[in-house]
Tab-separated table of C-alpha atoms and ligand atoms in Angstrom:
chain	number	residue	atom	x	y	z
A	465	MET	CA	-105.115	-115.967	-146.784
A	466	LYS	CA	-102.077	-117.624	-145.187
A	467	ASN	CA	-102.189	-118.264	-141.468
A	468	LEU	CA	-99.712	-116.335	-139.316
A	469	GLN	CA	-97.023	-118.964	-139.324
A	470	GLU	CA	-97.278	-119.616	-143.040
A	471	GLN	CA	-97.068	-115.916	-143.701
A	472	MET	CA	-93.921	-115.494	-141.610
A	473	LEU	CA	-92.270	-118.525	-143.168
A	474	HIS	CA	-93.005	-117.007	-146.544
A	475	GLU	CA	-91.436	-113.696	-145.524
A	476	LEU	CA	-88.370	-115.496	-144.250
A	477	GLU	CA	-88.039	-117.409	-147.480
A	478	THR	CA	-88.204	-114.399	-149.770
A	479	LYS	CA	-85.972	-112.337	-147.460
A	480	SER	CA	-87.520	-109.278	-149.050
A	481	ASP	CA	-87.863	-107.518	-145.689
A	482	LEU	CA	-84.268	-108.173	-144.765
A	483	THR	CA	-83.211	-106.837	-148.144
A	484	ALA	CA	-85.404	-103.756	-147.764
A	485	ALA	CA	-84.076	-103.098	-144.255
A	486	HIS	CA	-80.555	-103.420	-145.568
A	487	ASP	CA	-81.226	-100.981	-148.413
A	488	TYR	CA	-82.854	-98.460	-146.098
A	489	ALA	CA	-79.879	-98.756	-143.765
A	490	LYS	CA	-77.474	-98.094	-146.607
A	491	SER	CA	-79.294	-94.979	-147.753
A	492	TYR	CA	-79.457	-93.735	-144.136
A	493	ILE	CA	-75.692	-93.993	-143.904
A	494	ASP	CA	-75.370	-92.147	-147.224
A	495	THR	CA	-77.044	-89.064	-145.792
A	496	VAL	CA	-76.533	-89.053	-142.039
A	497	PHE	CA	-73.009	-87.633	-142.073
A	498	ASP	CA	-74.094	-84.488	-143.922
A	499	ARG	CA	-77.616	-83.879	-142.758
A	500	ASN	CA	-78.961	-81.685	-139.957
A	501	ILE	CA	-77.775	-83.178	-136.678
A	502	TYR	CA	-81.088	-82.726	-134.891
A	503	PRO	CA	-84.347	-83.699	-136.678
A	504	SER	CA	-86.055	-80.890	-138.602
A	505	GLU	CA	-89.345	-79.439	-137.341
A	506	GLU	CA	-91.061	-81.286	-140.170
A	507	ALA	CA	-89.540	-84.625	-139.172
A	508	LEU	CA	-90.639	-84.077	-135.581
A	509	GLU	CA	-94.119	-83.159	-136.772
A	510	ASN	CA	-94.276	-86.343	-138.847
A	511	LEU	CA	-93.877	-88.490	-135.750
A	512	LYS	CA	-97.646	-88.173	-135.511
A	513	HIS	CA	-97.775	-90.985	-138.081
A	514	PHE	CA	-96.860	-93.370	-135.261
A	515	GLU	CA	-99.770	-92.282	-133.084
A	516	GLU	CA	-102.456	-94.928	-133.367
A	517	GLY	CA	-104.290	-97.393	-131.202
A	518	LEU	CA	-103.161	-100.979	-130.838
A	519	PRO	CA	-103.640	-102.607	-134.246
A	520	GLU	CA	-106.487	-105.118	-134.241
A	521	GLN	CA	-105.253	-107.004	-137.244
A	522	ARG	CA	-102.004	-108.299	-138.669
A	523	GLY	CA	-99.934	-105.733	-140.496
A	524	ASP	CA	-97.987	-105.830	-143.709
A	525	SER	CA	-94.282	-106.286	-143.053
A	526	SER	CA	-93.057	-104.193	-145.965
A	527	GLU	CA	-95.371	-101.340	-144.979
A	528	ILE	CA	-94.091	-101.502	-141.414
A	529	LEU	CA	-90.514	-101.152	-142.585
A	530	GLU	CA	-91.465	-98.390	-144.972
A	531	LEU	CA	-93.129	-96.427	-142.173
A	532	LEU	CA	-90.001	-96.777	-140.044
A	533	ASN	CA	-87.814	-95.669	-142.892
A	534	THR	CA	-89.979	-92.753	-144.012
A	535	HIS	CA	-90.835	-91.216	-140.661
A	536	GLY	CA	-88.479	-92.929	-138.224
A	537	GLY	CA	-85.113	-92.299	-139.858
A	538	PRO	CA	-85.581	-88.520	-140.290
A	539	ALA	CA	-86.576	-88.203	-136.617
A	540	THR	CA	-83.327	-89.751	-135.392
A	541	VAL	CA	-80.600	-87.613	-133.874
A	542	ALA	CA	-77.528	-87.984	-136.079
A	543	THR	CA	-75.249	-89.217	-133.318
A	544	LEU	CA	-73.561	-91.467	-135.855
A	545	GLY	CA	-71.989	-88.481	-137.598
A	546	GLY	CA	-69.196	-86.145	-136.601
A	547	ARG	CA	-71.028	-83.125	-135.211
A	548	TYR	CA	-73.024	-84.431	-132.307
A	549	PHE	CA	-71.377	-83.017	-129.193
A	550	GLY	CA	-74.138	-83.552	-126.648
A	551	PHE	CA	-73.814	-85.464	-123.358
A	552	VAL	CA	-71.015	-88.010	-123.973
A	553	ASN	CA	-72.415	-89.866	-126.936
A	554	GLY	CA	-70.289	-92.149	-129.035
A	555	SER	CA	-70.755	-92.812	-132.721
A	556	SER	CA	-70.375	-96.381	-134.053
A	557	LEU	CA	-67.345	-97.676	-135.908
A	558	PRO	CA	-68.423	-98.991	-139.331
A	559	ILE	CA	-67.181	-102.511	-138.512
A	560	THR	CA	-69.369	-102.586	-135.413
A	561	LEU	CA	-72.485	-101.647	-137.377
A	562	ALA	CA	-71.742	-104.451	-139.820
A	563	ALA	CA	-71.040	-106.978	-137.068
A	564	LYS	CA	-74.187	-105.922	-135.245
A	565	SER	CA	-76.192	-106.274	-138.410
A	566	LEU	CA	-74.953	-109.837	-138.928
A	567	SER	CA	-75.340	-110.842	-135.301
A	568	THR	CA	-78.854	-109.417	-135.184
A	569	VAL	CA	-80.014	-112.456	-137.110
A	570	TRP	CA	-78.021	-114.756	-134.834
A	571	ASP	CA	-80.046	-113.423	-131.875
A	572	GLN	CA	-77.752	-114.900	-129.237
A	573	ALA	CA	-78.194	-114.746	-125.456
A	574	PRO	CA	-74.839	-115.392	-123.768
A	575	ALA	CA	-76.231	-116.154	-120.304
A	576	MET	CA	-74.563	-119.559	-120.354
A	577	GLN	CA	-71.924	-121.128	-122.547
A	578	VAL	CA	-74.392	-123.822	-123.521
A	579	LEU	CA	-76.811	-121.132	-124.730
A	580	SER	CA	-74.278	-119.391	-126.939
A	581	PRO	CA	-70.847	-120.916	-127.419
A	582	ILE	CA	-69.812	-118.027	-129.679
A	583	GLY	CA	-71.049	-115.406	-127.202
A	584	SER	CA	-69.260	-117.120	-124.363
A	585	LYS	CA	-66.032	-117.491	-126.338
A	586	LEU	CA	-65.964	-113.831	-127.371
A	587	GLU	CA	-66.653	-112.708	-123.784
A	588	ALA	CA	-63.706	-114.782	-122.588
A	589	VAL	CA	-61.440	-113.454	-125.337
A	590	VAL	CA	-62.409	-109.808	-124.817
A	591	GLU	CA	-62.108	-110.099	-121.030
A	592	ASN	CA	-58.498	-111.053	-121.595
A	593	TRP	CA	-57.911	-108.263	-124.123
A	594	LEU	CA	-59.322	-105.681	-121.710
A	595	ARG	CA	-56.879	-106.742	-118.989
A	596	GLN	CA	-54.061	-106.133	-121.424
A	597	LEU	CA	-55.438	-102.844	-122.760
A	598	PHE	CA	-55.867	-101.374	-119.286
A	599	ASN	CA	-52.818	-103.076	-117.735
A	600	LEU	CA	-54.854	-104.916	-115.128
A	601	ALA	CA	-54.022	-108.127	-113.269
A	602	ASP	CA	-54.434	-111.449	-115.078
A	603	ASN	CA	-57.395	-112.602	-113.047
A	604	THR	CA	-59.420	-109.377	-113.464
A	605	ALA	CA	-62.998	-110.339	-114.331
A	606	ALA	CA	-65.265	-108.542	-116.790
A	607	GLY	CA	-69.048	-108.381	-116.923
A	608	PHE	CA	-70.712	-107.127	-120.091
A	609	VAL	CA	-73.686	-104.925	-119.256
A	610	SER	CA	-75.808	-102.194	-120.805
A	611	GLY	CA	-73.716	-99.226	-119.727
A	612	THR	CA	-71.812	-97.563	-116.945
A	613	SER	CA	-74.967	-97.042	-114.858
A	614	LEU	CA	-75.136	-100.779	-114.428
A	615	ALA	CA	-71.370	-101.265	-114.372
A	616	ASN	CA	-71.149	-98.812	-111.438
A	617	PHE	CA	-73.889	-100.756	-109.711
A	618	CYS	CA	-72.048	-104.071	-110.254
A	619	GLY	CA	-68.663	-102.749	-109.105
A	620	LEU	CA	-70.212	-101.293	-105.979
A	621	ALA	CA	-72.193	-104.487	-105.349
A	622	ALA	CA	-68.919	-106.432	-105.507
A	623	GLY	CA	-67.369	-103.927	-103.100
A	624	ARG	CA	-70.334	-104.232	-100.739
A	625	PHE	CA	-70.065	-108.030	-100.740
A	626	HIS	CA	-66.292	-108.022	-100.252
A	627	GLN	CA	-66.119	-105.391	-97.505
A	628	LEU	CA	-68.972	-106.945	-95.518
A	629	GLU	CA	-67.425	-110.380	-95.884
A	630	LYS	CA	-64.224	-108.989	-94.365
A	631	LEU	CA	-66.339	-107.779	-91.463
A	632	GLY	CA	-67.763	-111.270	-91.034
A	633	TRP	CA	-71.109	-110.669	-92.723
A	634	ASN	CA	-72.611	-112.419	-95.740
A	635	VAL	CA	-74.861	-109.799	-97.318
A	636	ASN	CA	-76.489	-112.247	-99.730
A	637	GLU	CA	-77.730	-114.376	-96.866
A	638	ASN	CA	-78.355	-111.750	-94.207
A	639	GLY	CA	-79.162	-108.540	-96.062
A	640	LEU	CA	-78.456	-105.087	-94.728
A	641	ASN	CA	-80.946	-104.611	-91.914
A	642	SER	CA	-78.531	-105.451	-89.119
A	643	SER	CA	-75.250	-105.593	-91.012
A	644	PRO	CA	-72.067	-103.821	-89.938
A	645	LYS	CA	-72.083	-100.267	-91.294
A	646	LEU	CA	-70.170	-99.517	-94.475
A	647	ARG	CA	-68.950	-95.991	-95.222
A	648	ILE	CA	-69.362	-94.620	-98.742
A	649	ILE	CA	-66.928	-91.897	-99.714
A	650	THR	CA	-66.957	-89.997	-102.995
A	651	GLY	CA	-66.253	-86.599	-104.540
A	652	ASN	CA	-68.944	-83.941	-104.729
A	653	GLN	CA	-68.655	-84.160	-108.513
A	654	ALA	CA	-69.622	-87.861	-108.686
A	655	HIS	CA	-71.879	-88.754	-111.608
A	656	SER	CA	-75.586	-89.044	-110.850
A	657	THR	CA	-75.574	-92.737	-111.791
A	658	VAL	CA	-73.104	-93.345	-108.955
A	659	ILE	CA	-75.571	-91.782	-106.540
A	660	LYS	CA	-78.332	-93.918	-108.021
A	661	ALA	CA	-76.278	-97.090	-107.542
A	662	ILE	CA	-75.580	-96.110	-103.933
A	663	SER	CA	-79.335	-95.760	-103.363
A	664	LEU	CA	-80.172	-99.021	-105.124
A	665	LEU	CA	-77.620	-100.863	-103.006
A	666	GLY	CA	-79.311	-99.743	-99.826
A	667	PHE	CA	-76.621	-97.379	-98.498
A	668	GLY	CA	-78.801	-94.275	-98.710
A	669	TYR	CA	-77.272	-91.258	-100.411
A	670	LYS	CA	-77.695	-89.104	-97.308
A	671	ASN	CA	-74.992	-91.259	-95.710
A	672	ILE	CA	-72.367	-90.434	-98.337
A	673	GLU	CA	-69.221	-88.799	-96.997
A	674	TRP	CA	-68.602	-86.125	-99.637
A	675	VAL	CA	-65.077	-85.047	-100.489
A	676	ASP	CA	-64.341	-81.536	-101.790
A	677	THR	CA	-63.083	-81.126	-105.333
A	678	ASP	CA	-60.777	-78.603	-106.979
A	679	ASP	CA	-61.451	-76.134	-109.811
A	680	GLN	CA	-61.408	-78.953	-112.387
A	681	GLY	CA	-63.738	-81.220	-110.396
A	682	ARG	CA	-61.006	-83.527	-109.048
A	683	ILE	CA	-61.136	-84.917	-105.536
A	684	ILE	CA	-58.666	-83.117	-103.269
A	685	PRO	CA	-56.635	-86.070	-101.925
A	686	SER	CA	-55.882	-84.441	-98.566
A	687	GLN	CA	-59.644	-84.073	-97.944
A	688	ILE	CA	-60.312	-87.825	-98.070
A	689	PRO	CA	-61.259	-88.980	-94.549
A	690	GLU	CA	-59.436	-91.726	-92.688
A	691	LEU	CA	-60.129	-95.060	-94.404
A	692	ASP	CA	-60.437	-98.643	-93.191
A	693	ASP	CA	-61.962	-102.044	-93.991
A	694	SER	CA	-65.486	-100.642	-93.786
A	695	CYS	CA	-64.989	-98.132	-96.617
A	696	ILE	CA	-65.916	-97.949	-100.271
A	697	LEU	CA	-64.159	-95.065	-102.010
A	698	ILE	CA	-65.531	-94.023	-105.409
A	699	LEU	CA	-63.271	-92.133	-107.793
A	700	GLN	CA	-63.711	-90.819	-111.302
A	701	ALA	CA	-61.823	-91.103	-114.599
A	702	GLY	CA	-63.411	-88.387	-116.706
A	703	ASN	CA	-65.635	-85.764	-115.072
A	704	VAL	CA	-68.797	-85.566	-117.141
A	705	ASN	CA	-68.402	-81.801	-117.493
A	706	SER	CA	-64.689	-80.988	-117.473
A	707	GLY	CA	-63.298	-84.407	-118.444
A	708	SER	CA	-60.845	-84.245	-115.516
A	709	PHE	CA	-59.409	-87.291	-113.738
A	710	ASP	CA	-58.987	-87.873	-110.023
A	711	ASP	CA	-55.350	-88.254	-108.985
A	712	PHE	CA	-55.191	-92.047	-108.797
A	713	LYS	CA	-51.449	-92.035	-108.166
A	714	ALA	CA	-51.879	-89.968	-105.034
A	715	ILE	CA	-54.956	-91.814	-103.789
A	716	CYS	CA	-55.318	-95.448	-104.839
A	717	GLN	CA	-52.350	-97.293	-103.445
A	718	SER	CA	-52.541	-95.836	-99.949
A	719	ALA	CA	-56.352	-96.102	-99.799
A	720	SER	CA	-56.093	-99.740	-100.814
A	721	LYS	CA	-53.475	-100.438	-98.152
A	722	LYS	CA	-55.846	-99.066	-95.525
A	723	GLY	CA	-58.443	-101.629	-96.561
A	724	ALA	CA	-60.856	-99.503	-98.608
A	725	TRP	CA	-62.525	-100.901	-101.710
A	726	ILE	CA	-61.870	-98.462	-104.542
A	727	HIS	CA	-64.293	-98.218	-107.438
A	728	ILE	CA	-63.523	-96.020	-110.448
A	729	ASP	CA	-66.292	-94.601	-112.619
A	730	GLY	CA	-64.453	-94.352	-115.913
A	731	ALA	CA	-67.439	-94.289	-118.262
A	732	PHE	CA	-65.609	-92.477	-121.043
A	733	GLY	CA	-62.278	-91.586	-119.440
A	734	LEU	CA	-60.902	-95.010	-118.588
A	735	TRP	CA	-59.959	-95.353	-122.262
A	736	ALA	CA	-57.199	-92.784	-121.660
A	737	GLY	CA	-55.426	-95.690	-119.994
A	738	ALA	CA	-55.352	-97.526	-123.320
A	739	THR	CA	-53.515	-94.760	-125.176
A	740	LYS	CA	-49.870	-93.905	-125.707
A	741	SER	CA	-49.956	-90.195	-124.961
A	742	LEU	CA	-52.818	-89.845	-122.443
A	743	SER	CA	-52.245	-92.822	-120.161
A	744	HIS	CA	-50.620	-90.548	-117.576
A	745	LEU	CA	-54.199	-89.528	-116.715
A	746	THR	CA	-54.992	-92.973	-115.328
A	747	HIS	CA	-51.669	-93.857	-113.672
A	748	GLY	CA	-52.335	-95.578	-110.386
A	749	MET	CA	-55.804	-96.803	-111.341
A	750	GLU	CA	-54.525	-100.381	-111.283
A	751	HIS	CA	-54.574	-100.182	-107.480
A	752	ALA	CA	-58.376	-99.905	-107.496
A	753	HIS	CA	-60.658	-102.941	-107.117
A	754	SER	CA	-63.418	-102.310	-109.621
A	755	TRP	CA	-63.841	-100.149	-112.695
A	756	ALA	CA	-66.823	-99.157	-114.820
A	757	VAL	CA	-66.378	-98.187	-118.455
A	758	ASP	CA	-68.565	-97.776	-121.515
A	759	ALA	CA	-67.849	-99.182	-124.932
A	760	HIS	CA	-70.667	-97.135	-126.441
A	761	LYS	CA	-68.983	-93.845	-125.579
A	762	THR	CA	-65.288	-93.410	-126.372
A	763	LEU	CA	-64.785	-96.777	-128.075
A	764	ASN	CA	-67.697	-96.083	-130.440
A	765	THR	CA	-69.531	-99.387	-130.362
A	766	PRO	CA	-73.296	-99.250	-130.953
A	767	TYR	CA	-75.665	-98.889	-128.006
A	768	ASP	CA	-75.789	-100.364	-125.530
A	769	SER	CA	-72.490	-101.572	-124.182
A	770	GLY	CA	-70.809	-101.126	-120.819
A	771	ILE	CA	-68.251	-103.131	-118.892
A	772	VAL	CA	-67.585	-103.776	-115.227
A	773	LEU	CA	-64.060	-104.909	-114.407
A	774	CYS	CA	-63.221	-106.398	-111.039
A	775	LYS	CA	-59.952	-107.382	-109.410
A	776	HIS	CA	-61.712	-109.941	-107.202
A	777	PRO	CA	-63.725	-112.234	-109.501
A	778	GLU	CA	-65.157	-114.051	-106.499
A	779	ALA	CA	-66.566	-110.837	-105.046
A	780	LEU	CA	-68.204	-109.917	-108.344
A	781	LYS	CA	-69.599	-113.395	-108.901
A	782	SER	CA	-70.814	-113.667	-105.325
A	783	ALA	CA	-72.526	-110.279	-105.514
A	784	LEU	CA	-74.317	-111.155	-108.753
A	785	HIS	CA	-74.706	-114.776	-107.914
A	786	MET	CA	-77.628	-116.956	-108.936
A	787	THR	CA	-78.609	-120.574	-108.714
A	788	GLY	CA	-81.260	-122.741	-110.296
A	789	SER	CA	-81.794	-126.431	-110.889
A	790	TYR	CA	-81.882	-126.008	-114.654
A	791	ILE	CA	-78.616	-124.039	-114.945
A	792	VAL	CA	-75.947	-125.727	-117.051
A	793	LYS	CA	-72.465	-124.627	-116.076
A	794	GLY	CA	-69.997	-124.316	-118.916
A	795	GLU	CA	-66.300	-125.090	-118.912
A	796	GLU	CA	-65.162	-121.670	-119.973
A	797	ARG	CA	-67.508	-118.872	-119.069
A	798	ASP	CA	-71.151	-118.364	-118.245
A	799	GLY	CA	-71.812	-114.653	-118.713
A	800	MET	CA	-74.714	-114.434	-116.293
A	801	PHE	CA	-72.442	-114.930	-113.279
A	802	TYR	CA	-70.850	-111.563	-114.033
A	803	THR	CA	-73.991	-109.487	-114.611
A	804	PRO	CA	-77.266	-108.804	-112.791
A	805	GLU	CA	-79.290	-110.149	-115.706
A	806	MET	CA	-79.687	-113.717	-116.778
A	807	SER	CA	-80.746	-112.975	-120.371
A	808	ARG	CA	-78.902	-110.262	-122.240
A	809	ARG	CA	-78.233	-109.545	-125.880
A	810	ALA	CA	-74.800	-110.595	-127.137
A	811	ARG	CA	-73.393	-107.068	-127.218
A	812	ILE	CA	-69.974	-108.645	-126.905
A	813	ILE	CA	-70.002	-109.252	-130.664
A	814	GLU	CA	-69.702	-105.566	-131.549
A	815	LEU	CA	-67.216	-104.980	-128.748
A	816	TRP	CA	-65.063	-107.833	-129.984
A	817	ALA	CA	-65.300	-106.537	-133.575
A	818	ALA	CA	-64.250	-103.038	-132.464
A	819	LEU	CA	-61.174	-104.289	-130.613
A	820	LYS	CA	-60.249	-106.787	-133.310
A	821	TYR	CA	-60.493	-104.049	-135.927
A	822	LEU	CA	-58.663	-101.330	-134.007
A	823	GLY	CA	-56.036	-103.325	-132.182
A	824	LYS	CA	-54.153	-101.650	-129.370
A	825	GLU	CA	-52.719	-99.080	-131.739
A	826	GLY	CA	-56.106	-98.224	-133.218
A	827	VAL	CA	-57.695	-97.742	-129.803
A	828	SER	CA	-54.928	-95.334	-128.904
A	829	ASP	CA	-55.282	-93.511	-132.213
A	830	LEU	CA	-59.077	-93.233	-131.907
A	831	VAL	CA	-58.945	-91.757	-128.412
A	832	GLU	CA	-56.017	-89.443	-129.097
A	833	THR	CA	-57.777	-88.067	-132.171
A	834	MET	CA	-60.819	-87.177	-130.051
A	835	HIS	CA	-58.477	-85.333	-127.703
A	836	HIS	CA	-56.858	-83.487	-130.618
A	837	ARG	CA	-60.241	-82.413	-131.974
A	838	ALA	CA	-61.279	-81.188	-128.523
A	839	THR	CA	-58.044	-79.218	-128.271
A	840	MET	CA	-58.637	-77.754	-131.723
A	841	PHE	CA	-62.156	-76.736	-130.689
A	842	LYS	CA	-60.782	-75.078	-127.559
A	843	ASN	CA	-58.168	-73.169	-129.550
A	844	GLU	CA	-60.608	-72.043	-132.241
A	845	ILE	CA	-63.455	-71.026	-129.953
A	846	SER	CA	-61.062	-69.119	-127.683
A	847	LYS	CA	-60.276	-66.877	-130.647
A	848	VAL	CA	-63.929	-65.946	-131.076
A	849	GLU	CA	-64.795	-62.819	-129.119
A	850	GLY	CA	-67.410	-63.463	-126.472
A	851	PHE	CA	-66.575	-67.117	-125.712
A	852	GLU	CA	-64.373	-68.355	-122.907
A	853	VAL	CA	-63.188	-71.917	-122.212
A	854	LEU	CA	-63.379	-72.761	-118.512
A	855	ASN	CA	-61.634	-76.104	-118.170
A	856	ASP	CA	-58.225	-77.604	-118.859
A	857	VAL	CA	-58.929	-79.726	-121.929
A	858	VAL	CA	-57.102	-82.841	-120.743
A	859	PHE	CA	-59.374	-85.243	-122.612
A	860	ASN	CA	-62.458	-84.804	-124.838
A	861	GLN	CA	-64.590	-82.262	-122.958
A	862	VAL	CA	-64.713	-78.492	-123.477
A	863	LEU	CA	-66.763	-76.151	-121.282
A	864	VAL	CA	-67.666	-72.869	-122.931
A	865	GLN	CA	-69.220	-69.766	-121.435
A	866	CYS	CA	-70.374	-66.379	-122.750
A	867	GLU	CA	-70.226	-63.090	-120.861
A	868	THR	CA	-73.535	-63.656	-119.081
A	869	ASP	CA	-75.631	-66.733	-118.314
A	870	LYS	CA	-78.387	-65.265	-120.455
A	871	LEU	CA	-76.115	-64.964	-123.478
A	872	THR	CA	-74.791	-68.485	-122.897
A	873	GLN	CA	-78.311	-69.880	-122.898
A	874	HIS	CA	-79.473	-67.905	-125.910
A	875	ALA	CA	-76.370	-68.784	-127.891
A	876	MET	CA	-76.857	-72.462	-127.055
A	877	PHE	CA	-80.499	-72.316	-128.062
A	878	ASN	CA	-79.525	-70.771	-131.398
A	879	ILE	CA	-76.854	-73.410	-131.984
A	880	GLN	CA	-79.410	-76.134	-131.355
A	881	GLN	CA	-81.884	-74.432	-133.702
A	882	GLU	CA	-79.300	-74.166	-136.457
A	883	ARG	CA	-78.731	-77.943	-136.295
A	884	VAL	CA	-75.183	-77.787	-137.737
A	885	CYS	CA	-74.073	-79.459	-134.517
A	886	TRP	CA	-75.729	-80.263	-131.211
A	887	VAL	CA	-74.475	-79.228	-127.796
A	888	GLY	CA	-76.137	-79.331	-124.404
A	889	GLY	CA	-75.837	-77.199	-121.312
A	890	SER	CA	-74.715	-77.700	-117.770
A	891	GLN	CA	-73.809	-75.839	-114.629
A	892	TRP	CA	-70.172	-75.199	-113.693
A	893	LYS	CA	-69.067	-73.135	-110.694
A	894	ASN	CA	-72.593	-71.732	-110.421
A	895	ARG	CA	-72.614	-70.474	-113.992
A	896	LYS	CA	-74.393	-71.761	-117.093
A	897	VAL	CA	-72.048	-73.436	-119.561
A	898	ILE	CA	-72.203	-75.091	-122.952
A	899	ARG	CA	-70.737	-78.595	-122.865
A	900	VAL	CA	-68.882	-79.801	-125.928
A	901	SER	CA	-68.067	-83.508	-125.896
A	902	ILE	CA	-65.989	-84.906	-128.747
A	903	CYS	CA	-66.786	-88.591	-128.801
A	904	SER	CA	-67.051	-89.665	-132.435
A	905	TRP	CA	-64.486	-91.371	-134.650
A	906	ALA	CA	-66.014	-89.349	-137.510
A	907	THR	CA	-65.337	-85.830	-136.216
A	908	THR	CA	-63.003	-84.135	-138.707
A	909	GLU	CA	-61.190	-80.805	-138.486
A	910	ASP	CA	-63.805	-79.514	-140.928
A	911	ASP	CA	-66.562	-80.552	-138.489
A	912	ILE	CA	-64.827	-78.539	-135.779
A	913	SER	CA	-64.603	-75.493	-138.056
A	914	LYS	CA	-68.275	-75.794	-138.956
A	915	ALA	CA	-69.211	-76.046	-135.286
A	916	VAL	CA	-67.106	-73.015	-134.348
A	917	ALA	CA	-68.743	-71.030	-137.166
A	918	SER	CA	-72.160	-72.018	-135.841
A	919	PHE	CA	-71.165	-70.921	-132.326
A	920	LYS	CA	-69.995	-67.566	-133.660
A	921	GLN	CA	-73.117	-66.910	-135.678
A	922	SER	CA	-75.386	-68.057	-132.851
A	923	LEU	CA	-73.776	-65.707	-130.346
A	924	ALA	CA	-74.025	-62.780	-132.782
A	925	LYS	CA	-77.717	-63.562	-133.166
A	926	ALA	CA	-78.161	-63.882	-129.399
A	927	LYS	CA	-76.671	-60.415	-128.880
A	928	LYS	CA	-79.350	-58.950	-131.180
A	929	GLN	CA	-82.215	-60.784	-129.452
B	2441	PLP	C1	-72.269	-91.562	-119.140
B	2441	PLP	C2	-71.726	-91.659	-117.781
B	2441	PLP	C3	-72.258	-92.553	-116.850
B	2441	PLP	C4	-73.482	-93.375	-117.158
B	2441	PLP	O1	-73.212	-94.292	-118.177
B	2441	PLP	P1	-74.361	-94.942	-119.069
B	2441	PLP	O2	-73.610	-95.717	-120.083
B	2441	PLP	O3	-75.132	-93.800	-119.671
B	2441	PLP	O4	-75.214	-95.766	-118.191
B	2441	PLP	C5	-71.649	-92.645	-115.616
B	2441	PLP	N1	-70.571	-91.894	-115.308
B	2441	PLP	C6	-70.028	-91.014	-116.181
B	2441	PLP	C7	-68.826	-90.237	-115.771
B	2441	PLP	C8	-70.583	-90.865	-117.449
B	2441	PLP	O5	-70.050	-90.016	-118.314
């Protein structure tokens, strides 16, 4: 029997596992666009095949892949296809899957330029492209992180550093215990990851100054308290339920003049700013100081991929700063100065491939098409007796309600059971709602029709239950 190293060298040489993985991947793609969106009961049941104790002995690589293919693939949620409308979950553009597949074997870690010249180069290139796409200042810095949870954290960390520095306090050196007090101001519809970031940064969420929002979930500008150098104001591009945008034109410029740091959580909505017909939604956002946005949502790159953008590179780099005697500084860009982590995967490769493939025009087209599909869904479902749409469909989100909360919940349960599409629930104005989030390049008009038919049938069934 070969020793471990000999065995692995042999596997590498034959490449049979890579070939098998590739073939399995191809057949997955052949079926995933048409199959049940949520795993069948049988597929869920078969997950028991993974329940075992820690293996004592070495396994067989082809059997491992076969197990994954046979019982793993069917238990995936088909978020890649066109009828997954849960949460705000992007699909993946075909080019990004291919680029990810190639770069998987590169296994790059773009912490420093010297560690991955290609990773570092693509981060520098994409940073520049993002400034252009979102019309941001030339020195805007970008950090490439796992998602908007972390991007919110980074933007707010930069704001914390910058505001305290203005007040004569270095938070890196002195911490928060006896620092000047910062005020955190946000809308009562802020995303839960914003609240988490506020807690992680030591502000304490009980200290948040909450601002009232209107019927669409937008901050009411006149309700924002008096602002000054001690303030961090957090706004939103894309409410996770209604998809609405805070009025940046009315808020950002004057808040900035008063000395507040403005952070925008634009997880899926910031991309409106990169379109031809929807960019009015983000007008004024350029007056903010930091922005968080996902690539794995609206832009449809594979998981995980988020971006923090910051108008003050020094504040971002200072907040996320690190030193070490073995660090080698590059000439162009060392990614770790813009992120909390030192080691990260080179997710920039898929992001670069997406933007290179789409171009400015393609990004606009992709996002506008999602909006059109959401509008179509709104129009079609409004014609079905028993459903009502509650929000203005300004972007990709549709909130649907039945006559009673009970009917809404039963209808949603039936839709999920039918598996033609998948939608989740939420709470809106103290009522239960079904959230429909159109976030896939692959959603066709036919997908919308199929989903509406499933809604109709599921409500009819709920009325009989
Ligand atoms: C999804 C979302 C987040 C969190 O982003 P992750 O990529 O899941 O970490 C934050 N804010 C809003 C508005 C979101 O939709």
